[in-house]
Tab-separated table of N, CA, C and O in Angstrom:
chain	number	residue	atom	x	y	z
A	226	MET	N	-46.231	0.652	27.082
A	226	MET	CA	-45.062	1.498	26.956
A	226	MET	C	-44.508	1.410	25.539
A	226	MET	O	-44.318	0.324	25.003
A	227	GLU	N	-44.259	2.544	24.939
A	227	GLU	CA	-43.762	2.600	23.576
A	227	GLU	C	-42.283	2.222	23.522
A	227	GLU	O	-41.484	2.663	24.340
A	228	ARG	N	-41.919	1.403	22.568
A	228	ARG	CA	-40.534	0.975	22.391
A	228	ARG	C	-39.728	2.100	21.761
A	228	ARG	O	-40.140	2.680	20.768
A	229	LYS	N	-38.585	2.378	22.330
A	229	LYS	CA	-37.695	3.410	21.796
A	229	LYS	C	-36.787	2.777	20.746
A	229	LYS	O	-36.238	1.703	20.969
A	230	PRO	N	-36.612	3.439	19.602
A	230	PRO	CA	-35.766	2.858	18.564
A	230	PRO	C	-34.278	2.958	18.907
A	230	PRO	O	-33.851	3.844	19.643
A	231	ALA	N	-33.514	2.027	18.345
A	231	ALA	CA	-32.061	2.064	18.487
A	231	ALA	C	-31.511	3.105	17.528
A	231	ALA	O	-31.847	3.120	16.341
A	232	ALA	N	-30.673	3.975	18.057
A	232	ALA	CA	-30.083	5.050	17.269
A	232	ALA	C	-28.570	4.972	17.348
A	232	ALA	O	-28.006	4.466	18.321
A	233	LEU	N	-27.925	5.490	16.331
A	233	LEU	CA	-26.481	5.615	16.306
A	233	LEU	C	-26.191	7.097	16.509
A	233	LEU	O	-26.567	7.928	15.681
A	234	ILE	N	-25.547	7.427	17.627
A	234	ILE	CA	-25.251	8.812	17.970
A	234	ILE	C	-23.767	9.038	17.738
A	234	ILE	O	-22.926	8.376	18.354
A	235	VAL	N	-23.457	9.971	16.830
A	235	VAL	CA	-22.078	10.227	16.425
A	235	VAL	C	-21.696	11.657	16.818
A	235	VAL	O	-22.055	12.616	16.130
A	236	PRO	N	-20.968	11.819	17.929
A	236	PRO	CA	-20.521	13.158	18.321
A	236	PRO	C	-19.475	13.686	17.337
A	236	PRO	O	-18.732	12.907	16.723
A	237	ALA	N	-19.392	14.998	17.210
A	237	ALA	CA	-18.397	15.598	16.318
A	237	ALA	C	-16.988	15.444	16.869
A	237	ALA	O	-16.041	15.265	16.110
A	238	SER	N	-16.838	15.497	18.172
A	238	SER	CA	-15.520	15.382	18.796
A	238	SER	C	-14.989	13.960	18.666
A	238	SER	O	-15.652	12.999	19.080
A	239	LEU	N	-13.802	13.830	18.112
A	239	LEU	CA	-13.200	12.509	17.948
A	239	LEU	C	-12.859	11.874	19.292
A	239	LEU	O	-12.663	10.668	19.375
A	240	GLY	N	-12.802	12.666	20.345
A	240	GLY	CA	-12.518	12.160	21.678
A	240	GLY	C	-13.720	11.534	22.353
A	240	GLY	O	-13.579	10.894	23.403
A	241	GLU	N	-14.909	11.703	21.776
A	241	GLU	CA	-16.131	11.130	22.342
A	241	GLU	C	-16.502	9.859	21.588
A	241	GLU	O	-16.332	9.776	20.371
A	242	SER	N	-17.021	8.888	22.322
A	242	SER	CA	-17.408	7.605	21.732
A	242	SER	C	-18.675	7.715	20.905
A	242	SER	O	-19.580	8.477	21.236
A	243	VAL	N	-18.727	6.922	19.845
A	243	VAL	CA	-19.951	6.731	19.080
A	243	VAL	C	-20.817	5.783	19.899
A	243	VAL	O	-20.321	4.797	20.439
A	244	ILE	N	-22.095	6.084	20.013
A	244	ILE	CA	-22.991	5.324	20.882
A	244	ILE	C	-24.103	4.682	20.059
A	244	ILE	O	-24.692	5.328	19.196
A	245	LEU	N	-24.375	3.423	20.351
A	245	LEU	CA	-25.528	2.731	19.788
A	245	LEU	C	-26.440	2.420	20.963
A	245	LEU	O	-26.062	1.684	21.872
A	246	GLY	N	-27.614	3.044	20.980
A	246	GLY	CA	-28.521	2.817	22.097
A	246	GLY	C	-29.933	3.254	21.770
A	246	GLY	O	-30.187	3.902	20.764
A	247	ARG	N	-30.841	2.885	22.636
A	247	ARG	CA	-32.247	3.252	22.475
A	247	ARG	C	-32.460	4.643	23.051
A	247	ARG	O	-31.906	4.966	24.096
A	248	LEU	N	-33.256	5.438	22.363
A	248	LEU	CA	-33.479	6.784	22.870
A	248	LEU	C	-34.842	7.323	22.507
A	248	LEU	O	-35.487	6.853	21.571
A	249	ASP	N	-35.241	8.311	23.270
A	249	ASP	CA	-36.466	9.057	23.005
A	249	ASP	C	-36.218	9.875	21.743
A	249	ASP	O	-35.211	10.573	21.636
A	250	THR	N	-37.118	9.776	20.781
A	250	THR	CA	-36.929	10.506	19.519
A	250	THR	C	-37.910	11.661	19.381
A	250	THR	O	-38.148	12.147	18.278
A	251	GLY	N	-38.432	12.117	20.505
A	251	GLY	CA	-39.300	13.288	20.475
A	251	GLY	C	-38.509	14.531	20.104
A	251	GLY	O	-37.281	14.565	20.232
A	252	PRO	N	-39.200	15.573	19.645
A	252	PRO	CA	-38.516	16.793	19.210
A	252	PRO	C	-37.593	17.400	20.268
A	252	PRO	O	-36.473	17.814	19.956
A	253	ALA	N	-38.019	17.449	21.511
A	253	ALA	CA	-37.188	18.049	22.563
A	253	ALA	C	-35.915	17.241	22.791
A	253	ALA	O	-34.825	17.807	22.952
A	254	ALA	N	-36.035	15.918	22.791
A	254	ALA	CA	-34.864	15.062	23.001
A	254	ALA	C	-33.869	15.213	21.844
A	254	ALA	O	-32.656	15.293	22.063
A	255	LEU	N	-34.373	15.262	20.618
A	255	LEU	CA	-33.483	15.419	19.466
A	255	LEU	C	-32.809	16.793	19.482
A	255	LEU	O	-31.622	16.906	19.159
A	256	ARG	N	-33.550	17.819	19.878
A	256	ARG	CA	-32.950	19.167	19.983
A	256	ARG	C	-31.798	19.166	20.989
A	256	ARG	O	-30.761	19.771	20.739
A	257	ARG	N	-31.977	18.479	22.114
A	257	ARG	CA	-30.897	18.406	23.109
A	257	ARG	C	-29.678	17.694	22.530
A	257	ARG	O	-28.543	18.120	22.735
A	258	LEU	N	-29.904	16.612	21.824
A	258	LEU	CA	-28.787	15.835	21.269
A	258	LEU	C	-27.993	16.613	20.224
A	258	LEU	O	-26.763	16.572	20.233
A	259	VAL	N	-28.677	17.291	19.317
A	259	VAL	CA	-27.967	17.995	18.242
A	259	VAL	C	-27.608	19.433	18.612
A	259	VAL	O	-26.912	20.104	17.864
A	260	GLY	N	-28.084	19.884	19.742
A	260	GLY	CA	-27.705	21.217	20.216
A	260	GLY	C	-28.457	22.359	19.583
A	260	GLY	O	-27.917	23.456	19.448
A	261	GLY	N	-29.697	22.141	19.193
A	261	GLY	CA	-30.493	23.225	18.613
A	261	GLY	C	-31.550	22.708	17.665
A	261	GLY	O	-31.980	21.558	17.753
A	262	ASP	N	-31.953	23.588	16.744
A	262	ASP	CA	-32.974	23.218	15.763
A	262	ASP	C	-32.518	22.012	14.950
A	262	ASP	O	-31.344	21.889	14.602
A	263	VAL	N	-33.471	21.141	14.640
A	263	VAL	CA	-33.165	19.852	14.016
A	263	VAL	C	-33.559	19.854	12.543
A	263	VAL	O	-34.613	20.362	12.169
A	264	GLU	N	-32.692	19.271	11.728
A	264	GLU	CA	-33.041	18.968	10.335
A	264	GLU	C	-32.785	17.496	10.110
A	264	GLU	O	-31.935	16.892	10.761
A	265	SER	N	-33.546	16.915	9.200
A	265	SER	CA	-33.402	15.501	8.882
A	265	SER	C	-33.044	15.359	7.412
A	265	SER	O	-33.647	16.008	6.553
A	266	ILE	N	-32.059	14.515	7.145
A	266	ILE	CA	-31.671	14.200	5.772
A	266	ILE	C	-31.852	12.706	5.601
A	266	ILE	O	-31.325	11.918	6.389
A	267	SER	N	-32.626	12.309	4.586
A	267	SER	CA	-32.981	10.897	4.403
A	267	SER	C	-32.272	10.269	3.218
A	267	SER	O	-31.974	10.936	2.224
A	268	ARG	N	-32.071	8.958	3.354
A	268	ARG	CA	-31.499	8.162	2.266
A	268	ARG	C	-32.023	6.742	2.410
A	268	ARG	O	-31.666	6.030	3.352
A	269	GLY	N	-32.903	6.329	1.531
A	269	GLY	CA	-33.408	4.959	1.560
A	269	GLY	C	-34.088	4.607	2.865
A	269	GLY	O	-35.062	5.242	3.257
A	270	ASP	N	-33.538	3.613	3.572
A	270	ASP	CA	-34.169	3.114	4.792
A	270	ASP	C	-33.627	3.743	6.075
A	270	ASP	O	-33.836	3.237	7.158
A	271	TRP	N	-32.927	4.868	5.954
A	271	TRP	CA	-32.390	5.540	7.138
A	271	TRP	C	-32.412	7.055	6.941
A	271	TRP	O	-32.612	7.544	5.843
A	272	HIS	N	-32.224	7.756	8.030
A	272	HIS	CA	-32.059	9.211	7.978
A	272	HIS	C	-31.158	9.637	9.123
A	272	HIS	O	-30.899	8.881	10.053
A	273	VAL	N	-30.664	10.848	9.008
A	273	VAL	CA	-29.776	11.395	10.030
A	273	VAL	C	-30.325	12.752	10.461
A	273	VAL	O	-30.793	13.537	9.635
A	274	TYR	N	-30.316	12.975	11.763
A	274	TYR	CA	-30.699	14.271	12.317
A	274	TYR	C	-29.435	15.061	12.614
A	274	TYR	O	-28.474	14.532	13.185
A	275	LEU	N	-29.464	16.340	12.236
A	275	LEU	CA	-28.344	17.247	12.436
A	275	LEU	C	-28.863	18.586	12.947
A	275	LEU	O	-30.055	18.868	12.854
A	276	ASN	N	-27.950	19.417	13.428
A	276	ASN	CA	-28.319	20.775	13.813
A	276	ASN	C	-28.563	21.570	12.536
A	276	ASN	O	-27.684	21.655	11.671
A	277	ALA	N	-29.757	22.130	12.416
A	277	ALA	CA	-30.151	22.849	11.199
A	277	ALA	C	-29.318	24.104	10.954
A	277	ALA	O	-29.206	24.562	9.830
A	278	ARG	N	-28.733	24.642	12.013
A	278	ARG	CA	-27.951	25.871	11.876
A	278	ARG	C	-26.469	25.635	12.181
A	278	ARG	O	-25.731	26.559	12.496
A	279	GLY	N	-26.032	24.382	12.069
A	279	GLY	CA	-24.662	24.023	12.412
A	279	GLY	C	-23.604	24.817	11.684
A	279	GLY	O	-22.608	25.236	12.277
A	280	MET	N	-23.795	25.049	10.396
A	280	MET	CA	-22.805	25.803	9.631
A	280	MET	C	-22.818	27.271	10.036
A	280	MET	O	-21.765	27.875	10.241
A	281	ILE	N	-23.994	27.841	10.168
A	281	ILE	CA	-24.122	29.250	10.554
A	281	ILE	C	-23.496	29.490	11.928
A	281	ILE	O	-22.845	30.505	12.158
A	282	LEU	N	-23.698	28.525	12.843
A	282	LEU	CA	-23.162	28.639	14.198
A	282	LEU	C	-21.696	28.233	14.289
A	282	LEU	O	-21.107	28.266	15.362
A	283	ASN	N	-21.114	27.850	13.153
A	283	ASN	CA	-19.721	27.428	13.088
A	283	ASN	C	-19.437	26.279	14.053
A	283	ASN	O	-18.414	26.255	14.737
A	284	MET	N	-20.368	25.315	14.102
A	284	MET	CA	-20.180	24.136	14.942
A	284	MET	C	-19.079	23.267	14.342
A	284	MET	O	-18.802	23.329	13.146
A	285	GLN	N	-18.484	22.443	15.190
A	285	GLN	CA	-17.406	21.559	14.766
A	285	GLN	C	-17.899	20.589	13.693
A	285	GLN	O	-18.942	19.948	13.864
A	286	PRO	N	-17.161	20.475	12.576
A	286	PRO	CA	-17.537	19.495	11.553
A	286	PRO	C	-17.520	18.084	12.136
A	286	PRO	O	-16.698	17.758	12.981
A	287	ASN	N	-18.446	17.258	11.673
A	287	ASN	CA	-18.533	15.885	12.139
A	287	ASN	C	-18.022	14.977	11.021
A	287	ASN	O	-18.801	14.508	10.184
A	288	ILE	N	-16.716	14.745	11.011
A	288	ILE	CA	-16.122	13.967	9.919
A	288	ILE	C	-16.520	12.500	9.972
A	288	ILE	O	-16.622	11.862	8.932
A	289	ARG	N	-16.780	11.962	11.172
A	289	ARG	CA	-17.209	10.554	11.257
A	289	ARG	C	-18.602	10.386	10.672
A	289	ARG	O	-18.846	9.451	9.905
A	290	ALA	N	-19.529	11.275	11.014
A	290	ALA	CA	-20.893	11.183	10.468
A	290	ALA	C	-20.875	11.383	8.960
A	290	ALA	O	-21.582	10.681	8.224
A	291	ALA	N	-20.072	12.323	8.478
A	291	ALA	CA	-19.979	12.570	7.040
A	291	ALA	C	-19.447	11.343	6.315
A	291	ALA	O	-19.961	10.969	5.255
A	292	GLN	N	-18.432	10.681	6.880
A	292	GLN	CA	-17.859	9.494	6.247
A	292	GLN	C	-18.843	8.330	6.247
A	292	GLN	O	-18.992	7.627	5.257
A	293	LEU	N	-19.520	8.126	7.384
A	293	LEU	CA	-20.503	7.041	7.469
A	293	LEU	C	-21.624	7.252	6.444
A	293	LEU	O	-21.997	6.330	5.715
A	294	ALA	N	-22.154	8.468	6.379
A	294	ALA	CA	-23.219	8.771	5.413
A	294	ALA	C	-22.711	8.597	3.982
A	294	ALA	O	-23.410	8.038	3.130
A	295	HIS	N	-21.503	9.074	3.715
A	295	HIS	CA	-20.921	8.936	2.375
A	295	HIS	C	-20.815	7.465	1.968
A	295	HIS	O	-21.168	7.094	0.846
A	296	ASP	N	-20.343	6.626	2.897
A	296	ASP	CA	-20.233	5.194	2.604
A	296	ASP	C	-21.592	4.551	2.352
A	296	ASP	O	-21.679	3.524	1.690
A	297	ALA	N	-22.655	5.166	2.892
A	297	ALA	CA	-24.017	4.641	2.700
A	297	ALA	C	-24.747	5.358	1.564
A	297	ALA	O	-25.952	5.198	1.395
A	298	GLY	N	-24.029	6.183	0.798
A	298	GLY	CA	-24.603	6.770	-0.409
A	298	GLY	C	-25.141	8.175	-0.299
A	298	GLY	O	-25.915	8.608	-1.148
A	299	LEU	N	-24.732	8.923	0.727
A	299	LEU	CA	-25.242	10.280	0.900
A	299	LEU	C	-24.103	11.220	1.272
A	299	LEU	O	-23.362	10.960	2.221
A	300	ASP	N	-23.958	12.314	0.534
A	300	ASP	CA	-22.908	13.290	0.834
A	300	ASP	C	-23.492	14.389	1.717
A	300	ASP	O	-24.291	15.203	1.262
A	301	ILE	N	-23.085	14.387	2.994
A	301	ILE	CA	-23.553	15.414	3.935
A	301	ILE	C	-22.378	16.194	4.520
A	301	ILE	O	-22.490	16.809	5.577
A	302	ALA	N	-21.243	16.166	3.836
A	302	ALA	CA	-20.028	16.773	4.384
A	302	ALA	C	-20.252	18.217	4.832
A	302	ALA	O	-19.783	18.611	5.895
A	303	ASP	N	-20.950	19.022	4.060
A	303	ASP	CA	-21.168	20.421	4.436
A	303	ASP	C	-22.163	20.555	5.578
A	303	ASP	O	-22.050	21.462	6.399
A	304	ALA	N	-23.146	19.674	5.648
A	304	ALA	CA	-24.200	19.775	6.661
A	304	ALA	C	-23.825	19.123	7.983
A	304	ALA	O	-24.411	19.436	9.014
A	305	ALA	N	-22.863	18.209	7.969
A	305	ALA	CA	-22.528	17.439	9.175
A	305	ALA	C	-21.728	18.301	10.146
A	305	ALA	O	-20.506	18.374	10.090
A	306	ARG	N	-22.439	18.946	11.039
A	306	ARG	CA	-21.835	19.790	12.073
A	306	ARG	C	-22.435	19.390	13.409
A	306	ARG	O	-23.639	19.185	13.527
A	307	GLY	N	-21.603	19.251	14.425
A	307	GLY	CA	-22.097	18.869	15.741
A	307	GLY	C	-22.496	17.401	15.762
A	307	GLY	O	-22.123	16.612	14.888
A	308	THR	N	-23.239	17.018	16.779
A	308	THR	CA	-23.669	15.626	16.950
A	308	THR	C	-24.681	15.234	15.879
A	308	THR	O	-25.577	16.004	15.550
A	309	ALA	N	-24.514	14.016	15.345
A	309	ALA	CA	-25.436	13.454	14.353
A	309	ALA	C	-26.125	12.240	14.963
A	309	ALA	O	-25.499	11.468	15.687
A	310	VAL	N	-27.422	12.086	14.653
A	310	VAL	CA	-28.205	10.963	15.166
A	310	VAL	C	-28.785	10.212	13.973
A	310	VAL	O	-29.606	10.748	13.231
A	311	PHE	N	-28.347	8.964	13.792
A	311	PHE	CA	-28.812	8.117	12.693
A	311	PHE	C	-29.914	7.196	13.200
A	311	PHE	O	-29.759	6.549	14.241
A	312	LEU	N	-31.019	7.125	12.458
A	312	LEU	CA	-32.157	6.249	12.766
A	312	LEU	C	-32.672	5.617	11.480
A	312	LEU	O	-32.346	6.084	10.381
A	313	GLY	N	-33.505	4.608	11.622
A	313	GLY	CA	-34.143	3.994	10.471
A	313	GLY	C	-35.440	4.713	10.127
A	313	GLY	O	-36.033	5.380	10.976
A	314	ASN	N	-35.872	4.580	8.883
A	314	ASN	CA	-37.151	5.143	8.431
A	314	ASN	C	-38.246	4.099	8.608
A	314	ASN	O	-38.090	2.960	8.191
A	315	ALA	N	-39.355	4.525	9.198
A	315	ALA	CA	-40.506	3.630	9.348
A	315	ALA	C	-41.750	4.277	8.758
A	315	ALA	O	-42.854	4.013	9.183
A	316	GLY	N	-41.574	5.147	7.797
A	316	GLY	CA	-42.697	5.851	7.193
A	316	GLY	C	-42.714	7.296	7.627
A	316	GLY	O	-41.873	7.737	8.403
A	317	PRO	N	-43.685	8.061	7.134
A	317	PRO	CA	-43.771	9.478	7.462
A	317	PRO	C	-43.852	9.707	8.980
A	317	PRO	O	-44.693	9.135	9.663
A	318	ALA	N	-42.929	10.505	9.480
A	318	ALA	CA	-42.892	10.909	10.896
A	318	ALA	C	-42.800	9.733	11.860
A	318	ALA	O	-43.268	9.802	12.981
A	319	ALA	N	-42.199	8.631	11.417
A	319	ALA	CA	-42.049	7.455	12.283
A	319	ALA	C	-40.600	6.991	12.248
A	319	ALA	O	-39.962	7.005	11.199
A	320	GLU	N	-40.110	6.589	13.406
A	320	GLU	CA	-38.724	6.158	13.536
A	320	GLU	C	-38.654	4.642	13.690
A	320	GLU	O	-39.569	4.021	14.217
A	321	SER	N	-37.534	4.069	13.273
A	321	SER	CA	-37.263	2.659	13.526
A	321	SER	C	-35.781	2.532	13.881
A	321	SER	O	-35.031	3.507	13.837
A	322	ASP	N	-35.376	1.310	14.225
A	322	ASP	CA	-33.980	1.074	14.574
A	322	ASP	C	-33.069	1.443	13.405
A	322	ASP	O	-33.419	1.217	12.239
A	323	VAL	N	-31.910	1.987	13.739
A	323	VAL	CA	-30.911	2.262	12.720
A	323	VAL	C	-30.592	0.937	12.026
A	323	VAL	O	-30.498	-0.108	12.683
A	324	PRO	N	-30.495	0.905	10.703
A	324	PRO	CA	-30.205	-0.347	10.010
A	324	PRO	C	-28.888	-0.966	10.497
A	324	PRO	O	-27.908	-0.263	10.750
A	325	ALA	N	-28.888	-2.289	10.610
A	325	ALA	CA	-27.717	-3.010	11.114
A	325	ALA	C	-26.470	-2.733	10.276
A	325	ALA	O	-25.369	-2.655	10.819
A	326	TYR	N	-26.634	-2.555	8.953
A	326	TYR	CA	-25.454	-2.321	8.128
A	326	TYR	C	-24.787	-0.988	8.468
A	326	TYR	O	-23.573	-0.854	8.342
A	327	LEU	N	-25.558	0.016	8.930
A	327	LEU	CA	-24.948	1.290	9.324
A	327	LEU	C	-24.157	1.146	10.622
A	327	LEU	O	-23.039	1.664	10.725
A	328	SER	N	-24.711	0.463	11.602
A	328	SER	CA	-23.972	0.287	12.850
A	328	SER	C	-22.747	-0.601	12.627
A	328	SER	O	-21.674	-0.349	13.187
A	329	ARG	N	-22.866	-1.600	11.770
A	329	ARG	CA	-21.724	-2.467	11.446
A	329	ARG	C	-20.629	-1.654	10.746
A	329	ARG	O	-19.444	-1.753	11.079
A	330	ARG	N	-21.029	-0.806	9.814
A	330	ARG	CA	-20.049	0.027	9.096
A	330	ARG	C	-19.401	1.037	10.036
A	330	ARG	O	-18.204	1.315	9.912
A	331	ALA	N	-20.148	1.561	10.984
A	331	ALA	CA	-19.574	2.485	11.973
A	331	ALA	C	-18.480	1.784	12.768
A	331	ALA	O	-17.409	2.357	12.999
A	332	ARG	N	-18.729	0.543	13.183
A	332	ARG	CA	-17.698	-0.219	13.916
A	332	ARG	C	-16.454	-0.409	13.052
A	332	ARG	O	-15.331	-0.280	13.530
A	333	GLU	N	-16.653	-0.708	11.772
A	333	GLU	CA	-15.518	-0.907	10.866
A	333	GLU	C	-14.733	0.388	10.652
A	333	GLU	O	-13.508	0.391	10.700
A	334	LEU	N	-15.433	1.475	10.412
A	334	LEU	CA	-14.784	2.760	10.143
A	334	LEU	C	-14.033	3.321	11.343
A	334	LEU	O	-12.950	3.856	11.208
A	335	PHE	N	-14.648	3.205	12.503
A	335	PHE	CA	-14.091	3.872	13.677
A	335	PHE	C	-13.214	2.958	14.499
A	335	PHE	O	-12.639	3.372	15.500
A	336	GLY	N	-13.108	1.678	14.093
A	336	GLY	CA	-12.167	0.753	14.685
A	336	GLY	C	-12.370	0.436	16.151
A	336	GLY	O	-11.424	0.074	16.823
A	337	THR	N	-13.555	0.588	16.628
A	337	THR	CA	-13.808	0.337	18.034
A	337	THR	C	-15.245	-0.142	18.228
A	337	THR	O	-16.121	0.237	17.456
A	338	PRO	N	-15.478	-0.949	19.240
A	338	PRO	CA	-16.878	-1.303	19.535
A	338	PRO	C	-17.669	-0.042	19.901
A	338	PRO	O	-17.104	0.908	20.432
A	339	LEU	N	-18.927	-0.048	19.597
A	339	LEU	CA	-19.757	1.104	19.902
A	339	LEU	C	-20.125	1.083	21.379
A	339	LEU	O	-20.478	0.056	21.934
A	340	ALA	N	-20.040	2.250	22.017
A	340	ALA	CA	-20.457	2.361	23.426
A	340	ALA	C	-21.957	2.193	23.491
A	340	ALA	O	-22.686	2.528	22.562
A	341	ALA	N	-22.428	1.653	24.607
A	341	ALA	CA	-23.880	1.458	24.777
A	341	ALA	C	-24.427	2.441	25.783
A	341	ALA	O	-23.748	3.005	26.571
């Protein structure tokens, strides 16, 4: 059985909890999470999946995902629309656990333990 990587799932709605958990990272599962076509933006040892048409569809801005990415060295403020899924990079087309420093920073920024 293939091990599922730990991901940080950041909903756009401030009323929804940020989740740290293991998930299927297949294309269909990611499409369900982000609500449509998927785009990936990478930075060093991590990347974030977003809805590729979030701006066109006028999806809710994801200020938590934008802030987390900004603190980790990437400006995605315009692209961060709808749910964002943060994962680690394990090479071309391979996923790994979200880096511990990102999940730790999410806890610090959002002031709450991450839901599992």
